CSV table of C-alpha atoms in Angstrom, one decimal:
chain,number,residue,atom,x,y,z
A,157,UNK,CA,-3.6,-22.3,-37.3
A,158,UNK,CA,-2.0,-25.2,-35.4
A,159,UNK,CA,0.5,-25.4,-38.3
A,160,UNK,CA,1.4,-21.7,-37.9
A,161,UNK,CA,1.9,-22.0,-34.1
A,162,UNK,CA,3.9,-25.0,-34.6
A,163,UNK,CA,6.0,-22.8,-37.0
A,164,UNK,CA,6.3,-20.3,-34.4
A,165,UNK,CA,7.4,-22.6,-31.7
A,166,UNK,CA,10.4,-23.7,-34.0
A,167,UNK,CA,11.0,-20.0,-34.6
A,168,UNK,CA,11.2,-19.4,-30.6
A,169,UNK,CA,13.5,-22.3,-30.1
A,170,UNK,CA,16.1,-21.2,-32.8
A,171,UNK,CA,16.1,-17.4,-32.0
A,172,UNK,CA,15.2,-17.3,-28.4
A,173,UNK,CA,12.7,-14.6,-27.1
A,174,UNK,CA,14.1,-11.6,-28.3
A,175,UNK,CA,15.0,-12.9,-31.7
A,176,UNK,CA,11.3,-14.4,-31.8
A,177,UNK,CA,9.7,-11.2,-30.8
A,178,UNK,CA,12.0,-9.4,-33.9
A,179,UNK,CA,10.7,-12.2,-36.2
A,180,UNK,CA,7.0,-12.2,-35.0
A,181,UNK,CA,7.0,-8.3,-35.3
A,182,UNK,CA,8.5,-8.5,-38.7
A,183,UNK,CA,6.0,-11.4,-39.8
A,184,UNK,CA,2.9,-9.5,-38.8
A,185,UNK,CA,4.1,-6.4,-40.4
A,186,UNK,CA,4.9,-8.2,-43.6
A,187,UNK,CA,1.9,-10.3,-44.0
A,188,UNK,CA,-0.8,-8.1,-42.3
A,189,UNK,CA,0.2,-4.3,-41.7
A,190,UNK,CA,2.0,-3.8,-45.2
A,191,UNK,CA,-1.2,-5.1,-47.2
A,192,UNK,CA,-2.3,-1.6,-46.9
A,193,UNK,CA,-0.7,0.8,-48.8
A,194,UNK,CA,-2.0,4.6,-48.4
A,195,UNK,CA,0.8,5.7,-50.6
A,196,UNK,CA,-0.6,3.5,-53.6
A,197,UNK,CA,-4.1,4.2,-52.6
A,198,UNK,CA,-3.8,8.0,-53.1
A,199,UNK,CA,-1.3,7.8,-55.9
A,200,UNK,CA,-3.0,5.2,-58.1
A,201,UNK,CA,-2.2,6.9,-61.4
A,202,UNK,CA,1.4,6.9,-60.6
A,203,UNK,CA,1.8,3.4,-59.9
A,204,UNK,CA,-0.5,2.6,-63.1
A,205,UNK,CA,2.0,4.5,-65.1
A,206,UNK,CA,5.0,2.8,-63.6
A,207,UNK,CA,3.5,-0.7,-64.1
A,208,UNK,CA,2.2,-0.1,-67.7
A,209,UNK,CA,5.8,1.1,-68.7
A,210,UNK,CA,7.2,-2.2,-67.2
A,211,UNK,CA,4.7,-4.2,-69.1
A,212,UNK,CA,5.3,-2.0,-72.2
A,213,UNK,CA,9.1,-3.8,-72.6
A,214,UNK,CA,10.2,-5.8,-75.3
A,215,UNK,CA,9.8,-9.6,-74.0
A,216,UNK,CA,8.6,-12.9,-75.0
A,217,UNK,CA,6.4,-13.8,-71.9
A,218,UNK,CA,5.7,-12.6,-68.4
A,219,UNK,CA,6.4,-15.0,-65.4
A,220,UNK,CA,5.2,-14.0,-61.9
A,221,UNK,CA,7.3,-15.6,-59.3
A,222,UNK,CA,5.1,-16.1,-56.2
A,223,UNK,CA,6.6,-17.9,-53.2
A,224,UNK,CA,7.4,-16.1,-50.0
A,225,UNK,CA,11.3,-16.6,-50.2
A,226,UNK,CA,12.5,-13.2,-50.4
A,227,UNK,CA,15.2,-11.9,-52.8
A,228,UNK,CA,17.8,-10.5,-50.7
A,229,UNK,CA,18.3,-13.2,-48.1
A,230,UNK,CA,21.3,-14.9,-47.1
A,231,UNK,CA,20.5,-18.2,-48.6
A,232,UNK,CA,20.5,-16.8,-52.4
A,233,UNK,CA,19.8,-20.1,-54.0
A,234,UNK,CA,17.4,-21.5,-57.0
A,235,UNK,CA,14.6,-18.9,-56.7
A,236,UNK,CA,17.0,-15.9,-57.1
A,237,UNK,CA,19.0,-17.7,-59.7
A,238,UNK,CA,16.4,-19.2,-62.0
A,239,UNK,CA,14.6,-15.9,-61.9
A,240,UNK,CA,17.9,-14.0,-62.9
A,241,UNK,CA,18.3,-16.6,-65.8
A,242,UNK,CA,14.8,-16.3,-67.1
A,243,UNK,CA,15.1,-12.7,-67.2
A,244,UNK,CA,18.5,-13.1,-69.4
A,245,UNK,CA,16.3,-15.4,-71.5
A,246,UNK,CA,13.9,-12.6,-72.5
A,247,UNK,CA,10.9,-13.2,-69.7
A,248,UNK,CA,9.7,-10.5,-67.9
A,249,UNK,CA,10.0,-11.6,-64.4
A,250,UNK,CA,8.2,-10.2,-61.4
A,251,UNK,CA,9.8,-11.7,-58.4
A,252,UNK,CA,7.7,-11.8,-55.2
A,253,UNK,CA,9.4,-10.3,-52.1
A,254,UNK,CA,8.9,-10.3,-48.5
A,255,UNK,CA,9.3,-7.1,-46.6
A,256,UNK,CA,10.8,-9.1,-43.9
A,257,UNK,CA,13.9,-9.1,-45.9
A,258,UNK,CA,13.6,-7.0,-49.0
A,259,UNK,CA,12.3,-3.7,-47.8
A,260,UNK,CA,10.4,-3.3,-51.1
A,261,UNK,CA,7.2,-1.8,-50.3
A,262,UNK,CA,5.9,-1.6,-54.0
A,263,UNK,CA,8.0,-2.4,-57.0
A,264,UNK,CA,11.7,-2.1,-57.7
A,265,UNK,CA,14.1,-2.8,-60.5
A,266,UNK,CA,16.8,-5.4,-59.9
A,267,UNK,CA,18.0,-6.0,-63.2
A,268,UNK,CA,16.9,-5.9,-66.9
A,269,UNK,CA,13.3,-7.7,-67.1
A,270,UNK,CA,13.7,-8.5,-63.4
A,271,UNK,CA,11.6,-6.6,-60.8
A,272,UNK,CA,11.0,-7.2,-57.2
A,273,UNK,CA,7.4,-6.8,-56.5
A,274,UNK,CA,5.4,-6.5,-53.4
A,275,UNK,CA,2.2,-9.0,-54.1
A,276,UNK,CA,1.2,-8.6,-50.5
A,277,UNK,CA,0.4,-4.9,-51.4
A,278,UNK,CA,-3.3,-5.4,-52.0
A,279,UNK,CA,-3.9,-2.2,-54.0
A,280,UNK,CA,-0.6,-2.7,-56.0
A,281,UNK,CA,-1.4,-6.0,-56.9
A,282,UNK,CA,-4.8,-4.9,-57.9
A,283,UNK,CA,-3.3,-2.5,-60.2
A,284,UNK,CA,-1.1,-5.2,-61.7
A,285,UNK,CA,-3.8,-7.6,-62.5
A,286,UNK,CA,-5.8,-5.0,-64.2
A,287,UNK,CA,-2.9,-4.0,-66.3
A,288,UNK,CA,-1.8,-7.6,-67.2
A,289,UNK,CA,-5.2,-8.0,-68.7
A,290,UNK,CA,-4.2,-5.9,-71.4
A,291,UNK,CA,-1.2,-7.9,-72.3
A,292,UNK,CA,-1.6,-10.6,-74.8
A,293,UNK,CA,1.7,-12.3,-74.6
A,294,UNK,CA,2.1,-15.6,-72.7
A,295,UNK,CA,1.7,-15.4,-69.0
A,296,UNK,CA,2.6,-17.5,-66.2
A,297,UNK,CA,2.7,-17.5,-62.5
A,298,UNK,CA,5.8,-19.8,-60.9
A,299,UNK,CA,5.9,-21.2,-57.3
A,300,UNK,CA,7.9,-23.6,-55.1
A,301,UNK,CA,6.4,-26.8,-53.9
A,302,UNK,CA,7.3,-25.9,-50.4
A,303,UNK,CA,5.3,-22.5,-50.6
A,304,UNK,CA,2.4,-22.6,-48.1
A,305,UNK,CA,1.0,-19.2,-48.7
A,306,UNK,CA,-0.9,-19.3,-51.9
A,307,UNK,CA,-4.2,-21.7,-51.8
A,308,UNK,CA,-5.7,-23.5,-54.3
A,309,UNK,CA,-8.3,-20.5,-54.9
A,310,UNK,CA,-5.3,-18.7,-55.6
A,311,UNK,CA,-4.2,-20.9,-58.1
A,312,UNK,CA,-7.6,-21.4,-59.8
A,313,UNK,CA,-8.0,-17.4,-60.0
A,314,UNK,CA,-4.8,-17.3,-61.9
A,315,UNK,CA,-5.4,-20.0,-64.2
A,316,UNK,CA,-9.1,-18.7,-65.0
A,317,UNK,CA,-7.3,-15.5,-66.3
A,318,UNK,CA,-5.3,-17.2,-68.5
A,319,UNK,CA,-2.1,-17.9,-66.6
A,320,UNK,CA,-0.2,-21.1,-67.3
A,321,UNK,CA,0.9,-22.7,-63.9
A,322,UNK,CA,4.7,-23.6,-63.4
A,323,UNK,CA,5.2,-25.8,-60.2
A,324,UNK,CA,8.7,-26.2,-59.2
A,325,UNK,CA,8.9,-29.7,-57.3
A,326,UNK,CA,12.0,-29.1,-55.5
A,327,UNK,CA,12.1,-31.1,-52.5
A,328,UNK,CA,10.3,-34.3,-50.9
A,329,UNK,CA,7.0,-33.2,-49.6
A,330,UNK,CA,7.7,-33.2,-45.6
A,331,UNK,CA,6.7,-31.3,-42.6
A,332,UNK,CA,10.3,-31.3,-41.5
A,333,UNK,CA,11.2,-28.9,-44.4
A,334,UNK,CA,8.5,-26.7,-43.6
A,335,UNK,CA,9.4,-26.3,-40.0
A,336,UNK,CA,5.9,-27.5,-38.6
A,337,UNK,CA,4.7,-30.9,-36.8
A,338,UNK,CA,2.2,-31.3,-39.7
A,339,UNK,CA,2.3,-30.6,-43.4
A,340,UNK,CA,0.5,-27.3,-44.2
A,341,UNK,CA,-2.6,-27.7,-46.0
A,342,UNK,CA,-1.7,-25.4,-48.6
A,343,UNK,CA,1.4,-27.3,-49.5
A,344,UNK,CA,-0.5,-30.6,-49.9
A,345,UNK,CA,-3.5,-29.3,-51.8
A,346,UNK,CA,-1.2,-27.7,-54.4
A,347,UNK,CA,0.8,-30.7,-54.8
A,348,UNK,CA,-2.3,-32.8,-55.6
A,349,UNK,CA,-3.6,-30.3,-57.9
A,350,UNK,CA,-0.1,-30.3,-59.8
A,351,UNK,CA,-0.2,-34.1,-60.0
A,352,UNK,CA,-3.9,-34.3,-61.2
A,353,UNK,CA,-3.7,-31.5,-63.6
A,354,UNK,CA,-1.6,-32.4,-67.0
A,355,UNK,CA,-1.8,-28.8,-68.1
A,356,UNK,CA,0.6,-27.8,-65.1
A,357,UNK,CA,4.0,-27.5,-66.1
A,358,UNK,CA,6.3,-29.4,-63.4
A,359,UNK,CA,9.9,-28.6,-63.2
A,360,UNK,CA,11.5,-31.3,-61.0
A,361,UNK,CA,15.0,-31.1,-59.6
A,362,UNK,CA,15.9,-34.9,-58.8
A,363,UNK,CA,15.3,-38.2,-60.3
A,364,UNK,CA,13.3,-39.3,-57.4
A,365,UNK,CA,10.9,-36.4,-57.8
A,366,UNK,CA,10.7,-37.1,-61.4
A,367,UNK,CA,9.6,-40.6,-60.9
A,368,UNK,CA,6.9,-39.8,-58.6
A,369,UNK,CA,5.4,-37.3,-61.1
A,370,UNK,CA,5.5,-39.9,-63.8
A,371,UNK,CA,4.0,-42.3,-61.7
A,372,UNK,CA,1.0,-40.1,-60.9
A,373,UNK,CA,0.6,-38.2,-64.2
A,374,UNK,CA,3.0,-39.4,-66.9
A,375,UNK,CA,5.6,-37.2,-68.6
A,376,UNK,CA,3.5,-34.4,-70.2
A,377,UNK,CA,4.5,-31.0,-69.3
A,378,UNK,CA,7.5,-32.3,-67.3
A,379,UNK,CA,11.0,-31.0,-67.5
A,380,UNK,CA,14.0,-32.0,-65.4
A,381,UNK,CA,16.2,-29.0,-64.3
A,382,UNK,CA,18.3,-29.7,-61.4
A,383,UNK,CA,19.9,-27.1,-59.1
A,384,UNK,CA,23.2,-25.5,-60.3
A,385,UNK,CA,26.0,-22.9,-60.0
A,386,UNK,CA,26.6,-19.5,-60.9
A,387,UNK,CA,30.1,-20.7,-61.9
A,388,UNK,CA,32.0,-17.3,-62.8
A,389,UNK,CA,30.9,-15.7,-59.4
A,390,UNK,CA,32.3,-18.9,-57.6
A,391,UNK,CA,35.6,-18.6,-59.5
A,392,UNK,CA,36.0,-15.1,-58.2
A,393,UNK,CA,37.7,-15.3,-54.9
A,394,UNK,CA,38.8,-12.1,-53.1
A,395,UNK,CA,42.2,-12.9,-51.9
A,396,UNK,CA,42.3,-9.6,-49.5
A,397,UNK,CA,39.4,-10.7,-47.7
A,398,UNK,CA,39.8,-10.3,-43.9
A,399,UNK,CA,38.4,-13.1,-42.0
A,400,UNK,CA,37.1,-12.6,-38.5
A,401,UNK,CA,39.3,-14.0,-35.6
A,402,UNK,CA,37.2,-17.0,-34.8
A,403,UNK,CA,37.9,-18.3,-38.5
A,404,UNK,CA,41.6,-17.0,-38.4
A,405,UNK,CA,42.2,-19.2,-35.2
A,406,UNK,CA,41.0,-22.5,-37.2
A,407,UNK,CA,43.5,-21.5,-39.9
A,408,UNK,CA,46.1,-21.1,-37.5
A,409,UNK,CA,45.8,-24.6,-36.3
A,410,UNK,CA,47.4,-25.6,-39.7
A,411,UNK,CA,45.1,-29.1,-39.6
A,412,UNK,CA,43.1,-29.8,-43.0
A,413,UNK,CA,40.0,-28.2,-43.0
A,414,UNK,CA,37.0,-30.3,-43.7
A,415,UNK,CA,34.1,-27.9,-44.3
A,416,UNK,CA,30.4,-27.7,-44.9
A,417,UNK,CA,27.8,-25.1,-45.2
A,418,UNK,CA,24.2,-25.1,-45.3
A,419,UNK,CA,21.4,-26.0,-42.9
A,420,UNK,CA,22.1,-28.2,-40.1
A,421,UNK,CA,18.8,-29.8,-39.8
A,422,UNK,CA,17.2,-33.5,-38.8
A,423,UNK,CA,18.5,-34.9,-42.0
A,424,UNK,CA,22.2,-34.0,-41.0
A,425,UNK,CA,24.4,-37.1,-40.1
A,426,UNK,CA,25.8,-36.0,-36.6
A,427,UNK,CA,27.1,-39.2,-35.7
A,428,UNK,CA,29.6,-39.1,-39.1
A,429,UNK,CA,30.6,-35.6,-38.0
A,430,UNK,CA,31.5,-36.8,-34.5
A,431,UNK,CA,33.6,-39.8,-36.1
A,432,UNK,CA,35.5,-37.0,-38.4
A,433,UNK,CA,36.3,-35.0,-35.6
A,434,UNK,CA,37.3,-38.0,-33.3
A,435,UNK,CA,40.2,-38.6,-35.9
A,436,UNK,CA,41.9,-35.6,-34.4
A,437,UNK,CA,43.4,-35.1,-38.1
A,438,UNK,CA,40.9,-32.5,-39.4
A,439,UNK,CA,39.4,-29.3,-38.4
A,440,UNK,CA,35.7,-29.6,-39.3
A,441,UNK,CA,34.4,-26.2,-39.9
A,442,UNK,CA,30.3,-25.5,-40.4
A,443,UNK,CA,28.9,-22.4,-41.8
A,444,UNK,CA,25.2,-22.1,-41.8
A,445,UNK,CA,22.0,-22.1,-39.8
A,446,UNK,CA,20.5,-24.4,-37.1
A,447,UNK,CA,17.3,-25.1,-39.0
A,448,UNK,CA,15.9,-27.0,-36.2
A,449,UNK,CA,17.0,-28.2,-32.6
A,450,UNK,CA,18.7,-31.1,-33.9
A,451,UNK,CA,22.4,-29.7,-33.9
A,452,UNK,CA,22.3,-28.5,-30.2
A,453,UNK,CA,20.7,-31.8,-29.4
A,454,UNK,CA,23.4,-33.9,-30.9
A,455,UNK,CA,26.6,-32.0,-30.8
A,456,UNK,CA,27.3,-29.8,-28.1
A,457,UNK,CA,30.8,-28.9,-27.5
A,458,UNK,CA,33.2,-31.4,-29.5
A,459,UNK,CA,36.8,-31.0,-30.0
A,460,UNK,CA,37.9,-30.3,-33.5
A,461,UNK,CA,34.2,-29.1,-34.5
A,462,UNK,CA,33.7,-25.3,-35.2
A,463,UNK,CA,30.4,-24.1,-35.8
A,464,UNK,CA,30.6,-20.6,-37.1
A,465,UNK,CA,27.3,-19.5,-37.9
A,466,UNK,CA,25.8,-18.1,-41.3
A,467,UNK,CA,27.7,-16.1,-43.8
A,468,UNK,CA,26.3,-13.8,-46.7
A,469,UNK,CA,26.2,-15.6,-50.1
A,470,UNK,CA,28.4,-12.9,-51.3
A,471,UNK,CA,31.3,-13.7,-49.1
A,472,UNK,CA,30.7,-17.4,-48.2
A,473,UNK,CA,33.1,-18.5,-51.2
A,474,UNK,CA,35.9,-16.9,-49.5
A,475,UNK,CA,35.7,-19.2,-46.5
A,476,UNK,CA,35.0,-22.2,-48.3
A,477,UNK,CA,38.0,-21.6,-50.6
A,478,UNK,CA,40.3,-22.2,-47.8
A,479,UNK,CA,39.0,-25.6,-47.1
A,480,UNK,CA,40.9,-28.7,-48.0
A,481,UNK,CA,37.8,-30.9,-48.6
A,482,UNK,CA,34.1,-29.8,-48.7
A,483,UNK,CA,31.5,-32.3,-47.8
A,484,UNK,CA,27.9,-33.3,-48.0
A,485,UNK,CA,27.3,-35.6,-44.9
A,486,UNK,CA,23.5,-36.2,-45.0
A,487,UNK,CA,21.7,-39.2,-43.6
A,488,UNK,CA,19.6,-41.3,-46.4
A,489,UNK,CA,15.9,-40.7,-46.2
A,490,UNK,CA,13.1,-39.5,-48.4
A,491,UNK,CA,14.1,-36.0,-47.9
A,492,UNK,CA,17.7,-36.4,-49.1
A,493,UNK,CA,17.1,-38.9,-51.9
A,494,UNK,CA,15.0,-36.3,-53.6
A,495,UNK,CA,17.6,-33.4,-52.9
A,496,UNK,CA,19.4,-31.8,-55.7
A,497,UNK,CA,22.2,-29.8,-53.6
A,498,UNK,CA,23.3,-26.3,-54.8
A,499,UNK,CA,26.4,-26.4,-52.8
A,500,UNK,CA,27.5,-29.6,-54.7
A,501,UNK,CA,27.9,-27.6,-57.7
A,502,UNK,CA,29.2,-24.7,-55.8
A,503,UNK,CA,31.7,-27.1,-54.5
A,504,UNK,CA,32.8,-28.1,-58.0
A,505,UNK,CA,33.2,-24.6,-59.1
A,506,UNK,CA,35.7,-23.7,-56.0
A,507,UNK,CA,37.8,-26.7,-57.4
A,508,UNK,CA,37.9,-28.6,-54.1
A,509,UNK,CA,37.7,-32.4,-53.4
A,510,UNK,CA,34.0,-33.6,-52.7
A,511,UNK,CA,33.1,-36.2,-50.2
A,512,UNK,CA,29.4,-37.2,-49.8
A,513,UNK,CA,27.3,-40.0,-48.2
A,514,UNK,CA,25.5,-42.1,-51.0
A,515,UNK,CA,23.1,-39.5,-52.1
A,516,UNK,CA,21.3,-40.5,-55.3
A,517,UNK,CA,21.9,-37.1,-57.0
A,518,UNK,CA,25.5,-37.0,-56.0
A,519,UNK,CA,26.2,-40.4,-57.8
A,520,UNK,CA,25.8,-38.9,-61.1
A,521,UNK,CA,28.8,-36.9,-61.0
A,522,UNK,CA,32.4,-38.5,-61.5
A,523,UNK,CA,34.3,-35.8,-59.4
A,524,UNK,CA,32.2,-36.7,-56.4
A,525,UNK,CA,33.8,-39.2,-53.8
A,526,UNK,CA,31.1,-41.2,-52.1
A,527,UNK,CA,31.3,-42.9,-48.9
A,528,UNK,CA,28.5,-45.4,-48.6
A,529,UNK,CA,29.5,-46.3,-44.7
A,530,UNK,CA,31.0,-44.1,-42.2
A,531,UNK,CA,34.2,-46.1,-42.5
A,532,UNK,CA,34.4,-45.6,-46.4
A,533,UNK,CA,33.6,-41.9,-45.9
A,534,UNK,CA,36.7,-41.6,-43.6
A,535,UNK,CA,38.7,-43.4,-46.1
A,536,UNK,CA,37.4,-41.0,-48.9
A,537,UNK,CA,38.5,-38.0,-47.0
A,538,UNK,CA,42.2,-39.0,-46.8
A,539,UNK,CA,41.8,-39.7,-50.6
A,540,UNK,CA,40.5,-36.3,-51.2
A,541,UNK,CA,43.2,-34.9,-49.2
A,542,UNK,CA,45.9,-36.4,-51.7
A,543,UNK,CA,43.6,-35.3,-54.8
A,544,UNK,CA,43.4,-31.5,-53.7
A,545,UNK,CA,46.1,-30.4,-56.1
A,546,UNK,CA,45.8,-33.3,-58.6
A,547,UNK,CA,45.3,-31.4,-62.1
A,548,UNK,CA,43.4,-34.1,-63.7
A,549,UNK,CA,40.8,-34.2,-61.0
A,550,UNK,CA,40.6,-30.6,-60.7
A,551,UNK,CA,39.9,-30.4,-64.5
A,552,UNK,CA,37.0,-33.0,-64.1
A,553,UNK,CA,35.6,-30.7,-61.1
A,554,UNK,CA,35.7,-27.6,-63.3
A,555,UNK,CA,34.0,-29.7,-66.2
A,556,UNK,CA,31.2,-30.8,-64.3
A,557,UNK,CA,30.8,-27.4,-62.7
A,558,UNK,CA,30.4,-25.6,-66.0
A,559,UNK,CA,27.9,-28.1,-67.2
A,560,UNK,CA,25.7,-27.3,-64.4
A,561,UNK,CA,25.7,-23.6,-64.6
A,562,UNK,CA,22.4,-21.8,-63.8
A,563,UNK,CA,22.0,-20.6,-67.4
A,564,UNK,CA,21.8,-24.3,-68.6
A,565,UNK,CA,19.0,-25.0,-65.9
A,566,UNK,CA,16.8,-22.2,-67.1
A,567,UNK,CA,17.4,-23.2,-71.0
A,568,UNK,CA,15.5,-26.4,-70.7
A,569,UNK,CA,12.6,-24.7,-68.9
A,570,UNK,CA,12.4,-21.9,-71.6
A,571,UNK,CA,12.4,-24.7,-74.1
A,572,UNK,CA,9.3,-26.4,-72.8
A,573,UNK,CA,7.6,-23.0,-72.4
A,574,UNK,CA,8.5,-22.3,-76.0
A,575,UNK,CA,7.0,-25.7,-77.2
A,576,UNK,CA,3.7,-25.1,-75.2
A,577,UNK,CA,3.4,-21.6,-76.7
A,578,UNK,CA,3.9,-23.1,-80.3
A,579,UNK,CA,1.0,-25.6,-79.8
A,580,UNK,CA,-1.2,-22.7,-78.5
A,581,UNK,CA,-0.8,-20.5,-81.5
């Protein structure tokens, strides 16, 4: 309860009273009121038929994606991309929605072999589980290491019913990421369970996370699958897109644009940002959300820095395409050394020069210019401006972007599943 109150306090700080009340109502409705569905209760046969028809399709395996991330959220990231790719690799994926964002009260087809499913609807979930018992194909449930909804009891219930457990270890386990003062018990419990049960399939996204797993349980049932990019999506820029006046004014200043998009949080190097702005050479443009109170605490009103709030995933690339340099100015700590930034590969696909701080996962890529100190970071910015039209450098960005398409990230996961299924025959 204390951790939920801590989370609510952070939401209040982020959105203010009116925004907090809206979020609180949506949370209560999604997590409590929507559990009871009279439609499903009174039309049980209708939903049995719907679910049985979904399960009767031709596919190799079933994957229940269980984490309250939501599908149609502004931050369209790894959960949605991996689920999309798994469905294209002949997996039947039932993706957990949250009615706070998805407005799916029961089940909805998103794409071939990909369905948005409201697991919070108790009657619907019971029908699904009863129908799944009849299916003899391999079945898995998959969740994020940052999920704090499912308990160990939920995990054990799934496994007792013959489901394999896919644990996506995607970030350093930290309360800073969960938005609470202390780490939620369900997060730490599932981590300990995954580290102590070798039958659990663990997917890691960064070398630091892989080292942690190997140290605790060896390399059995372990697969490395860093974050990636929908390459073709990011190559399709809308040249007719109409920018808002606030961004148009930045463009009219004619200064080179240094851009970052994503969360603005405690792991962001605000002092470095101030130094970039202080050169008076660039317009520093930030898109994203204030994940905690750190941005307001550190920045205030600073000349040459323009915080423009979030943009929908579908149009964000049009803004980033106007930048001269794209940056990752993160502090070096346990969180960032375990981070595989999605935006790194998106930056590559946009064919924009990339400058980052000395992040472990960024060191792997030849196209990334790394500033190990603030002084060196500023020097790399100047180098990046010179490289922005260099064909050889752009070709390198393109090559490394293609190598990290989401399709390749799903393929390595599928390969491990196939190996496990072959052993069990």
